[in-house]
Tab-separated table of C-alpha atoms in Angstrom:
chain	number	residue	atom	x	y	z
A	14	MET	CA	-11.752	-21.883	-4.504
A	15	LYS	CA	-10.010	-20.434	-1.445
A	16	ARG	CA	-6.647	-21.163	-3.024
A	17	PHE	CA	-7.561	-18.952	-5.965
A	18	GLY	CA	-6.120	-15.839	-4.369
A	19	LEU	CA	-6.709	-12.187	-5.065
A	20	LEU	CA	-3.817	-11.751	-7.485
A	21	PRO	CA	-4.958	-14.565	-9.826
A	22	ARG	CA	-8.482	-13.147	-9.724
A	23	ILE	CA	-7.148	-9.690	-10.606
A	24	VAL	CA	-5.186	-11.147	-13.527
A	25	VAL	CA	-8.264	-13.030	-14.780
A	26	ALA	CA	-10.344	-9.857	-14.393
A	27	ILE	CA	-7.885	-7.808	-16.458
A	28	VAL	CA	-7.581	-10.417	-19.222
A	29	ALA	CA	-11.337	-11.028	-19.371
A	30	GLY	CA	-12.063	-7.294	-19.326
A	31	VAL	CA	-9.660	-6.617	-22.181
A	32	LEU	CA	-10.961	-9.478	-24.345
A	33	LEU	CA	-14.654	-8.830	-23.747
A	34	GLY	CA	-14.246	-5.078	-24.124
A	35	LEU	CA	-13.247	-5.635	-27.734
A	36	VAL	CA	-16.446	-7.500	-28.658
A	37	VAL	CA	-19.337	-6.670	-26.289
A	38	PRO	CA	-22.050	-4.138	-27.166
A	39	LYS	CA	-22.092	-0.734	-25.502
A	40	ILE	CA	-24.953	-1.647	-23.127
A	41	VAL	CA	-22.768	-4.266	-21.406
A	42	VAL	CA	-20.039	-1.700	-20.853
A	43	GLU	CA	-22.619	0.726	-19.479
A	44	ILE	CA	-23.924	-1.896	-17.027
A	45	MET	CA	-20.413	-2.533	-15.716
A	46	ALA	CA	-19.776	1.220	-15.595
A	47	THR	CA	-22.867	1.540	-13.400
A	48	PHE	CA	-21.475	-1.055	-10.983
A	49	ASN	CA	-18.111	0.714	-10.988
A	50	SER	CA	-19.765	4.023	-10.193
A	51	ILE	CA	-21.621	2.563	-7.205
A	52	PHE	CA	-18.537	0.695	-5.980
A	53	SER	CA	-16.419	3.855	-6.235
A	54	SER	CA	-19.040	5.740	-4.215
A	55	PHE	CA	-18.953	3.032	-1.563
A	56	LEU	CA	-15.152	3.207	-1.446
A	57	GLY	CA	-15.370	6.956	-0.954
A	58	PHE	CA	-17.834	6.391	1.882
A	59	ILE	CA	-15.716	3.779	3.667
A	60	VAL	CA	-12.290	5.458	3.298
A	61	PRO	CA	-12.690	7.822	6.312
A	62	PHE	CA	-13.637	4.821	8.436
A	63	ILE	CA	-10.599	2.905	7.156
A	64	ILE	CA	-8.388	5.805	8.247
A	65	ILE	CA	-9.968	5.937	11.700
A	66	GLY	CA	-9.983	2.163	12.101
A	67	PHE	CA	-6.287	1.842	11.250
A	68	ILE	CA	-4.682	4.966	12.679
A	69	VAL	CA	-6.396	5.325	16.072
A	70	PRO	CA	-5.553	1.824	17.436
A	71	GLY	CA	-2.089	1.940	15.841
A	72	ILE	CA	-1.070	5.243	17.446
A	73	ALA	CA	-2.714	4.284	20.742
A	74	LYS	CA	-0.738	1.038	20.946
A	75	LEU	CA	2.560	2.744	20.111
A	76	GLY	CA	1.865	5.513	22.586
A	77	LYS	CA	1.174	3.087	25.421
A	78	GLY	CA	4.549	1.459	24.822
A	79	SER	CA	7.432	2.765	26.881
A	80	GLY	CA	11.182	2.745	26.925
A	81	ARG	CA	14.100	3.738	24.760
A	82	LEU	CA	13.867	0.591	22.635
A	83	LEU	CA	10.424	1.551	21.358
A	84	GLY	CA	11.580	5.062	20.490
A	85	ILE	CA	14.667	3.870	18.641
A	86	SER	CA	12.724	1.179	16.766
A	87	THR	CA	9.899	3.498	15.730
A	88	GLY	CA	12.279	6.239	14.609
A	89	ILE	CA	14.425	3.902	12.512
A	90	ALA	CA	11.370	2.249	10.940
A	91	TYR	CA	9.845	5.603	9.983
A	92	LEU	CA	13.169	6.870	8.617
A	93	SER	CA	13.528	3.735	6.484
A	94	THR	CA	9.998	4.219	5.144
A	95	LEU	CA	10.724	7.861	4.260
A	96	VAL	CA	13.988	6.982	2.518
A	97	ALA	CA	12.184	4.320	0.486
A	98	GLY	CA	9.479	6.789	-0.518
A	99	PHE	CA	11.867	9.505	-1.682
A	100	ILE	CA	14.099	7.051	-3.544
A	101	ALA	CA	11.010	5.781	-5.352
A	102	PHE	CA	9.892	9.330	-6.146
A	103	PHE	CA	13.188	10.541	-7.604
A	104	ILE	CA	13.792	7.381	-9.632
A	105	ALA	CA	10.210	6.988	-10.872
A	106	SER	CA	9.650	10.674	-11.649
A	107	ASN	CA	12.827	10.810	-13.748
A	108	LEU	CA	12.767	7.342	-15.291
A	109	LEU	CA	9.102	6.625	-16.019
A	110	PRO	CA	8.440	9.638	-18.301
A	111	LYS	CA	11.376	8.527	-20.482
A	112	LEU	CA	10.310	4.869	-20.544
A	113	ILE	CA	6.618	5.561	-21.042
A	114	GLY	CA	7.218	8.133	-23.787
A	115	GLY	CA	4.006	9.093	-25.557
A	116	LYS	CA	1.778	6.640	-23.744
A	117	GLU	CA	0.523	9.214	-21.257
A	118	SER	CA	-2.334	10.316	-23.520
A	119	VAL	CA	-5.224	8.684	-21.674
A	120	LYS	CA	-7.291	11.239	-19.800
A	121	LEU	CA	-9.029	9.427	-16.958
A	122	GLU	CA	-10.204	12.704	-15.468
A	123	ASN	CA	-12.507	13.219	-18.463
A	124	PRO	CA	-14.624	10.034	-18.653
A	125	GLU	CA	-16.724	11.355	-21.509
A	126	GLU	CA	-13.588	11.469	-23.685
A	127	PHE	CA	-12.462	7.980	-22.851
A	128	LEU	CA	-14.586	5.931	-20.427
A	129	ILE	CA	-18.225	5.049	-21.033
A	130	GLY	CA	-20.539	6.374	-18.320
A	131	GLY	CA	-23.007	4.283	-16.328
A	132	LEU	CA	-26.760	4.026	-16.796
A	133	PHE	CA	-27.363	5.888	-13.540
A	134	GLU	CA	-25.512	7.098	-10.451
A	135	MET	CA	-26.022	6.288	-6.787
A	136	PRO	CA	-23.988	8.765	-4.713
A	137	ILE	CA	-23.018	7.606	-1.204
A	138	PRO	CA	-21.670	10.751	0.484
A	139	PRO	CA	-19.030	10.056	3.163
A	140	MET	CA	-19.922	11.055	6.709
A	141	MET	CA	-16.735	13.147	6.911
A	142	ASP	CA	-13.964	14.216	4.567
A	143	ILE	CA	-10.479	12.710	4.565
A	144	MET	CA	-8.679	15.466	6.475
A	145	THR	CA	-11.355	15.439	9.172
A	146	ALA	CA	-10.843	11.705	9.582
A	147	LEU	CA	-7.058	12.128	9.747
A	148	VAL	CA	-7.161	14.903	12.348
A	149	PHE	CA	-9.761	13.007	14.396
A	150	SER	CA	-7.607	9.868	14.260
A	151	PHE	CA	-4.479	11.642	15.488
A	152	ILE	CA	-6.357	13.353	18.322
A	153	MET	CA	-8.023	10.128	19.468
A	154	GLY	CA	-4.931	7.957	19.019
A	155	ILE	CA	-2.652	10.276	20.986
A	156	GLY	CA	-5.376	10.954	23.550
A	157	ILE	CA	-6.077	7.263	24.178
A	158	SER	CA	-2.352	6.583	24.579
A	159	LYS	CA	-2.336	9.017	27.521
A	160	LEU	CA	-5.306	7.443	29.294
A	161	LYS	CA	-4.863	4.853	32.018
A	162	GLY	CA	-7.944	2.845	31.091
A	163	ASN	CA	-8.454	0.692	28.015
A	164	THR	CA	-12.162	1.255	27.341
A	165	LEU	CA	-11.755	3.567	24.344
A	166	GLN	CA	-8.816	1.603	22.975
A	167	ASN	CA	-10.823	-1.624	23.107
A	168	ALA	CA	-13.741	0.123	21.383
A	169	PHE	CA	-11.563	1.386	18.524
A	170	GLU	CA	-9.865	-1.988	18.189
A	171	GLU	CA	-13.299	-3.583	17.783
A	172	PHE	CA	-14.203	-0.867	15.272
A	173	SER	CA	-10.970	-1.705	13.441
A	174	GLU	CA	-12.041	-5.360	13.316
A	175	ILE	CA	-15.336	-4.333	11.710
A	176	ILE	CA	-13.492	-2.320	9.058
A	177	GLU	CA	-11.128	-5.230	8.400
A	178	LYS	CA	-14.139	-7.494	7.858
A	179	VAL	CA	-15.676	-4.975	5.446
A	180	ILE	CA	-12.403	-4.980	3.513
A	181	SER	CA	-12.028	-8.775	3.634
A	182	PHE	CA	-15.611	-9.770	2.875
A	183	VAL	CA	-16.957	-6.874	0.780
A	184	ILE	CA	-14.254	-4.753	-0.846
A	185	ILE	CA	-11.675	-7.435	-1.653
A	186	PRO	CA	-14.211	-9.872	-3.236
A	187	LEU	CA	-15.709	-7.067	-5.340
A	188	LEU	CA	-12.362	-5.610	-6.440
A	189	PRO	CA	-11.872	-8.052	-9.347
A	190	ILE	CA	-15.326	-7.145	-10.686
A	191	HIS	CA	-14.495	-3.451	-10.378
A	192	ILE	CA	-11.179	-3.904	-12.191
A	193	PHE	CA	-12.867	-6.099	-14.802
A	194	GLY	CA	-15.278	-3.254	-15.530
A	195	ILE	CA	-12.504	-0.666	-15.781
A	196	PHE	CA	-10.460	-2.703	-18.256
A	197	MET	CA	-13.545	-3.618	-20.283
A	198	ASN	CA	-14.295	0.086	-20.524
A	199	MET	CA	-10.732	0.919	-21.542
A	200	ALA	CA	-10.686	-1.857	-24.144
A	201	TYR	CA	-14.001	-0.632	-25.560
A	202	GLY	CA	-12.485	2.871	-25.800
A	203	GLY	CA	-9.365	1.560	-27.530
A	204	GLN	CA	-6.859	2.737	-24.917
A	205	VAL	CA	-6.094	-0.436	-22.967
A	206	ALA	CA	-2.827	-1.250	-24.804
A	207	LYS	CA	-1.280	2.007	-23.627
A	208	VAL	CA	-2.297	1.379	-20.027
A	209	LEU	CA	-1.026	-2.216	-19.975
A	210	SER	CA	2.333	-1.205	-21.460
A	211	VAL	CA	2.739	1.334	-18.654
A	212	PHE	CA	1.836	-1.388	-16.136
A	213	GLY	CA	4.674	-3.580	-17.420
A	214	VAL	CA	7.267	-0.805	-17.191
A	215	VAL	CA	6.202	0.209	-13.671
A	216	PHE	CA	6.193	-3.408	-12.465
A	217	VAL	CA	9.796	-4.062	-13.545
A	218	MET	CA	11.002	-0.757	-12.077
A	219	ILE	CA	9.351	-1.460	-8.714
A	220	ILE	CA	11.037	-4.856	-8.337
A	221	ALA	CA	14.400	-3.242	-9.108
A	222	LEU	CA	13.772	-0.504	-6.527
A	223	HIS	CA	12.863	-3.131	-3.914
A	224	LEU	CA	16.234	-4.790	-4.417
A	225	VAL	CA	18.034	-1.431	-4.245
A	226	MET	CA	16.300	-0.634	-0.948
A	227	LEU	CA	17.244	-3.997	0.556
A	228	LEU	CA	20.869	-3.473	-0.446
A	229	LEU	CA	20.853	-0.035	1.192
A	230	GLN	CA	19.275	-1.372	4.391
A	231	TYR	CA	21.754	-4.219	4.718
A	232	THR	CA	24.681	-1.999	3.788
A	233	ALA	CA	23.663	0.214	6.717
A	234	ALA	CA	23.308	-2.829	8.983
A	235	GLY	CA	26.674	-4.173	7.858
A	236	THR	CA	28.337	-0.795	8.364
A	237	VAL	CA	27.236	-0.410	11.995
A	238	THR	CA	28.071	-4.032	12.889
A	239	GLY	CA	31.131	-4.648	10.727
A	240	LYS	CA	29.480	-7.657	9.063
A	241	ASN	CA	29.188	-8.535	5.374
A	242	PRO	CA	25.907	-7.010	4.093
A	243	LEU	CA	25.422	-9.699	1.443
A	244	LYS	CA	25.843	-12.480	3.998
A	245	LEU	CA	23.296	-10.788	6.261
A	246	LEU	CA	20.893	-10.471	3.347
A	247	LYS	CA	21.423	-14.123	2.431
A	248	THR	CA	20.629	-15.128	6.030
A	249	MET	CA	17.325	-13.225	5.838
A	250	SER	CA	16.386	-14.563	2.388
A	251	PRO	CA	14.061	-17.323	3.767
A	252	ALA	CA	11.860	-14.544	5.172
A	253	TYR	CA	11.714	-12.934	1.716
A	254	PHE	CA	10.552	-16.088	-0.031
A	255	THR	CA	8.108	-16.956	2.764
A	256	ALA	CA	6.472	-13.534	2.465
A	257	LEU	CA	6.449	-13.886	-1.306
A	258	GLY	CA	4.272	-16.971	-0.894
A	259	THR	CA	2.091	-15.936	2.049
A	260	GLN	CA	1.695	-12.271	0.981
A	261	SER	CA	1.445	-11.450	4.702
A	262	SER	CA	3.920	-9.781	7.061
A	263	ALA	CA	2.126	-11.238	10.076
A	264	ALA	CA	2.239	-14.802	8.763
A	265	THR	CA	5.963	-14.463	8.099
A	266	ILE	CA	6.881	-13.232	11.612
A	267	PRO	CA	8.104	-16.648	12.903
A	268	VAL	CA	10.480	-17.031	9.946
A	269	THR	CA	11.619	-13.397	10.094
A	270	LEU	CA	12.273	-13.729	13.834
A	271	LYS	CA	14.270	-16.944	13.446
A	272	GLN	CA	16.439	-15.587	10.639
A	273	ALA	CA	16.987	-12.227	12.376
A	274	GLN	CA	18.358	-14.074	15.398
A	275	LYS	CA	20.726	-15.978	13.089
A	276	THR	CA	22.263	-12.657	12.012
A	277	GLY	CA	23.573	-12.207	15.551
A	278	ALA	CA	20.997	-9.712	16.819
A	279	SER	CA	20.023	-10.389	20.449
A	280	ASP	CA	16.886	-12.348	21.291
A	281	LYS	CA	15.638	-9.483	23.460
A	282	VAL	CA	15.745	-6.997	20.586
A	283	THR	CA	14.463	-9.316	17.863
A	284	ASN	CA	11.583	-10.595	20.004
A	285	PHE	CA	10.469	-6.981	20.457
A	286	THR	CA	11.268	-5.390	17.098
A	287	ILE	CA	10.267	-8.038	14.540
A	288	PRO	CA	6.547	-8.115	15.483
A	289	LEU	CA	6.621	-4.304	15.802
A	290	PHE	CA	8.273	-3.786	12.411
A	291	ALA	CA	5.729	-6.120	10.792
A	292	THR	CA	3.195	-3.400	11.620
A	293	ILE	CA	5.059	-0.101	11.277
A	294	HIS	CA	7.875	-0.706	8.759
A	295	LEU	CA	6.599	-0.619	5.173
A	296	SER	CA	9.508	0.423	2.974
A	297	GLY	CA	8.591	-2.024	0.196
A	298	SER	CA	4.934	-1.016	0.217
A	299	THR	CA	5.904	2.663	0.189
A	300	ILE	CA	8.104	2.164	-2.878
A	301	THR	CA	5.207	0.442	-4.589
A	302	LEU	CA	2.614	3.064	-3.674
A	303	VAL	CA	4.783	6.007	-4.717
A	304	SER	CA	5.869	4.359	-7.982
A	305	CYS	CA	2.370	3.172	-8.888
A	306	SER	CA	0.849	6.562	-8.146
A	307	ILE	CA	3.394	8.258	-10.407
A	308	GLY	CA	2.601	5.730	-13.135
A	309	VAL	CA	-1.142	6.382	-12.848
A	310	LEU	CA	-0.604	10.150	-12.866
A	311	LEU	CA	1.507	9.847	-16.023
A	312	ILE	CA	-1.192	7.721	-17.670
A	313	ASN	CA	-3.548	10.559	-16.835
A	314	GLY	CA	-1.194	13.135	-18.354
A	315	GLN	CA	-0.656	14.982	-15.067
A	316	ASP	CA	2.505	16.647	-13.769
A	317	ILE	CA	4.654	14.961	-11.110
A	318	LEU	CA	5.528	17.568	-8.465
A	319	LEU	CA	7.909	17.112	-5.537
A	320	SER	CA	5.904	19.646	-3.529
A	321	THR	CA	2.885	17.353	-3.821
A	322	PHE	CA	4.717	14.144	-2.997
A	323	ILE	CA	6.652	15.378	0.054
A	324	PRO	CA	3.585	15.507	2.350
A	325	PHE	CA	2.169	12.406	0.645
A	326	ILE	CA	5.269	10.347	1.504
A	327	PHE	CA	5.437	11.664	5.063
A	328	MET	CA	1.781	10.763	5.622
A	329	LEU	CA	2.094	7.290	4.080
A	330	GLY	CA	4.331	6.099	6.893
A	331	VAL	CA	1.623	7.020	9.387
A	332	THR	CA	-1.587	6.040	7.604
A	333	MET	CA	-0.352	2.530	6.852
A	334	ILE	CA	0.242	1.770	10.541
A	335	ALA	CA	-1.646	-1.397	11.441
A	336	ALA	CA	-2.884	-1.906	7.870
A	337	PRO	CA	-4.913	-5.124	7.904
A	338	GLY	CA	-3.300	-8.456	7.153
A	339	VAL	CA	-5.169	-8.872	3.880
A	340	PRO	CA	-3.796	-8.557	0.340
A	341	GLY	CA	-3.774	-4.909	-0.655
A	342	GLY	CA	-4.167	-3.652	2.920
A	343	ALA	CA	-1.571	-0.902	2.465
A	344	VAL	CA	-3.207	0.531	-0.644
A	345	MET	CA	-6.575	0.472	1.136
A	346	ALA	CA	-5.064	2.514	3.952
A	347	ALA	CA	-3.606	4.965	1.408
A	348	LEU	CA	-6.823	5.573	-0.561
A	349	GLY	CA	-7.642	8.729	1.362
A	350	LEU	CA	-4.224	10.247	0.675
A	351	LEU	CA	-4.420	9.343	-3.003
A	352	GLU	CA	-7.735	11.145	-3.229
A	353	THR	CA	-6.959	14.285	-1.222
A	354	MET	CA	-3.245	14.816	-1.848
A	355	LEU	CA	-2.802	13.472	-5.383
A	356	GLY	CA	-6.307	14.146	-6.720
A	357	PHE	CA	-7.157	10.567	-7.699
A	358	ASN	CA	-10.686	9.889	-8.947
A	359	GLY	CA	-12.559	6.569	-9.032
A	360	ALA	CA	-11.040	5.327	-12.288
A	361	MET	CA	-7.521	6.252	-11.199
A	362	ILE	CA	-8.002	4.501	-7.853
A	363	GLY	CA	-9.173	1.364	-9.690
A	364	LEU	CA	-6.010	1.346	-11.798
A	365	MET	CA	-3.899	2.047	-8.730
A	366	ILE	CA	-5.368	-0.916	-6.856
A	367	ALA	CA	-4.858	-3.239	-9.815
A	368	LEU	CA	-1.260	-2.137	-10.308
A	369	TYR	CA	-0.477	-2.335	-6.580
A	370	ILE	CA	-1.973	-5.776	-5.991
A	371	ALA	CA	-0.143	-7.180	-9.034
A	372	GLN	CA	3.108	-6.940	-7.081
A	373	ASP	CA	1.833	-6.791	-3.474
A	374	SER	CA	3.679	-9.960	-2.502
A	375	PHE	CA	7.015	-8.458	-3.621
A	376	GLY	CA	6.384	-5.342	-1.527
A	377	THR	CA	5.506	-7.473	1.505
A	378	ALA	CA	8.634	-9.577	0.990
A	379	THR	CA	10.740	-6.403	0.910
A	380	ASN	CA	9.060	-5.131	4.077
A	381	VAL	CA	9.798	-8.233	6.155
A	382	THR	CA	13.311	-8.763	4.803
A	383	GLY	CA	14.131	-5.154	5.626
A	384	ASP	CA	12.831	-5.789	9.159
A	385	GLY	CA	15.888	-7.983	9.736
A	386	ALA	CA	18.289	-5.169	8.791
A	387	LEU	CA	16.477	-2.729	11.048
A	388	ALA	CA	16.535	-5.210	13.945
A	389	ILE	CA	20.330	-5.486	13.544
A	390	ILE	CA	20.677	-1.687	13.610
A	391	VAL	CA	18.393	-1.314	16.627
A	392	ASP	CA	20.321	-4.036	18.459
A	393	LYS	CA	23.575	-2.159	17.866
A	394	PHE	CA	22.180	1.202	19.023
A	395	SER	CA	20.476	-0.308	22.082
A	396	LYS	CA	23.853	-1.644	23.223
A	397	THR	CA	25.850	1.513	22.587
A	398	ASN	CA	23.439	4.146	23.924
């Protein structure tokens, strides 16, 4: 049963939800809608804690690091993440509306017009709003990094472990049920075909964007070192396929490290940067999150505005720091931003999670393969500056 991973469960949930939604009576849909309502409330409650649990220890650890190598590595990783986000925005915002065409007619913001409501509601108000959690996290993370002792840092790291366990043992196991309920509801309302067709278009576009980003990263690495970018990318390809299978940046570190050293980057730099980049460099995940969010907004018939996505992309690179090593960790870290900056509601978040997890392994593979290119660039700059 353990080998039946999250992605297969999500696929089964979608298929079962679609098929059953076509034949079950309304009361069954209402029961599942009730579960979805409670689960969405719980997600809203836990999101501020996810932000605190991820950001505070992540910033504190980076802040306690010292030296030029850390600064160069962090700056290059963040720049790569930003570039990935804006490439995804400009391509997706221009391409998806043309490919999707008239499919953006589903209005998830008006459940009474489309989704069946639950039998009752059980609100679970969060203890703080998203922006409060973000500001608190930055203050504590930066503050702890300036302290000599480790008491607060250890406390927040233990808090982070609690949040990771909540995600691993509560949220992740219940996600397939939540997604099953959403797709059953959509099938019952007769709109699921439109949503699934959008899913297919977004999925193919994301994979293409991942490959474009890798080519850009290795072109940059090849330019600064005078080496063939395609040969460098070929050398790092074992890391890509390892991550594709493990769906974990952390589990792929030994392979990424070995292959990065084969590119000619020094052992000193690769030993430092590869584990660091596994935590802070998320170009593939950023492409996926930006593209998926645009797809969900289009399904909902909403406008795609650059002014909205600029702060969203800048914040993604920070909020995903130290995202847990579980499938879908990056999207969990981004839930607060999706809600506050893009206006996602419970149904939209459910679709976002399903769409993200469907290609999570490809995003992770892009992250770790790109780590090799960044290590090459850092190695070059550390020698010349």
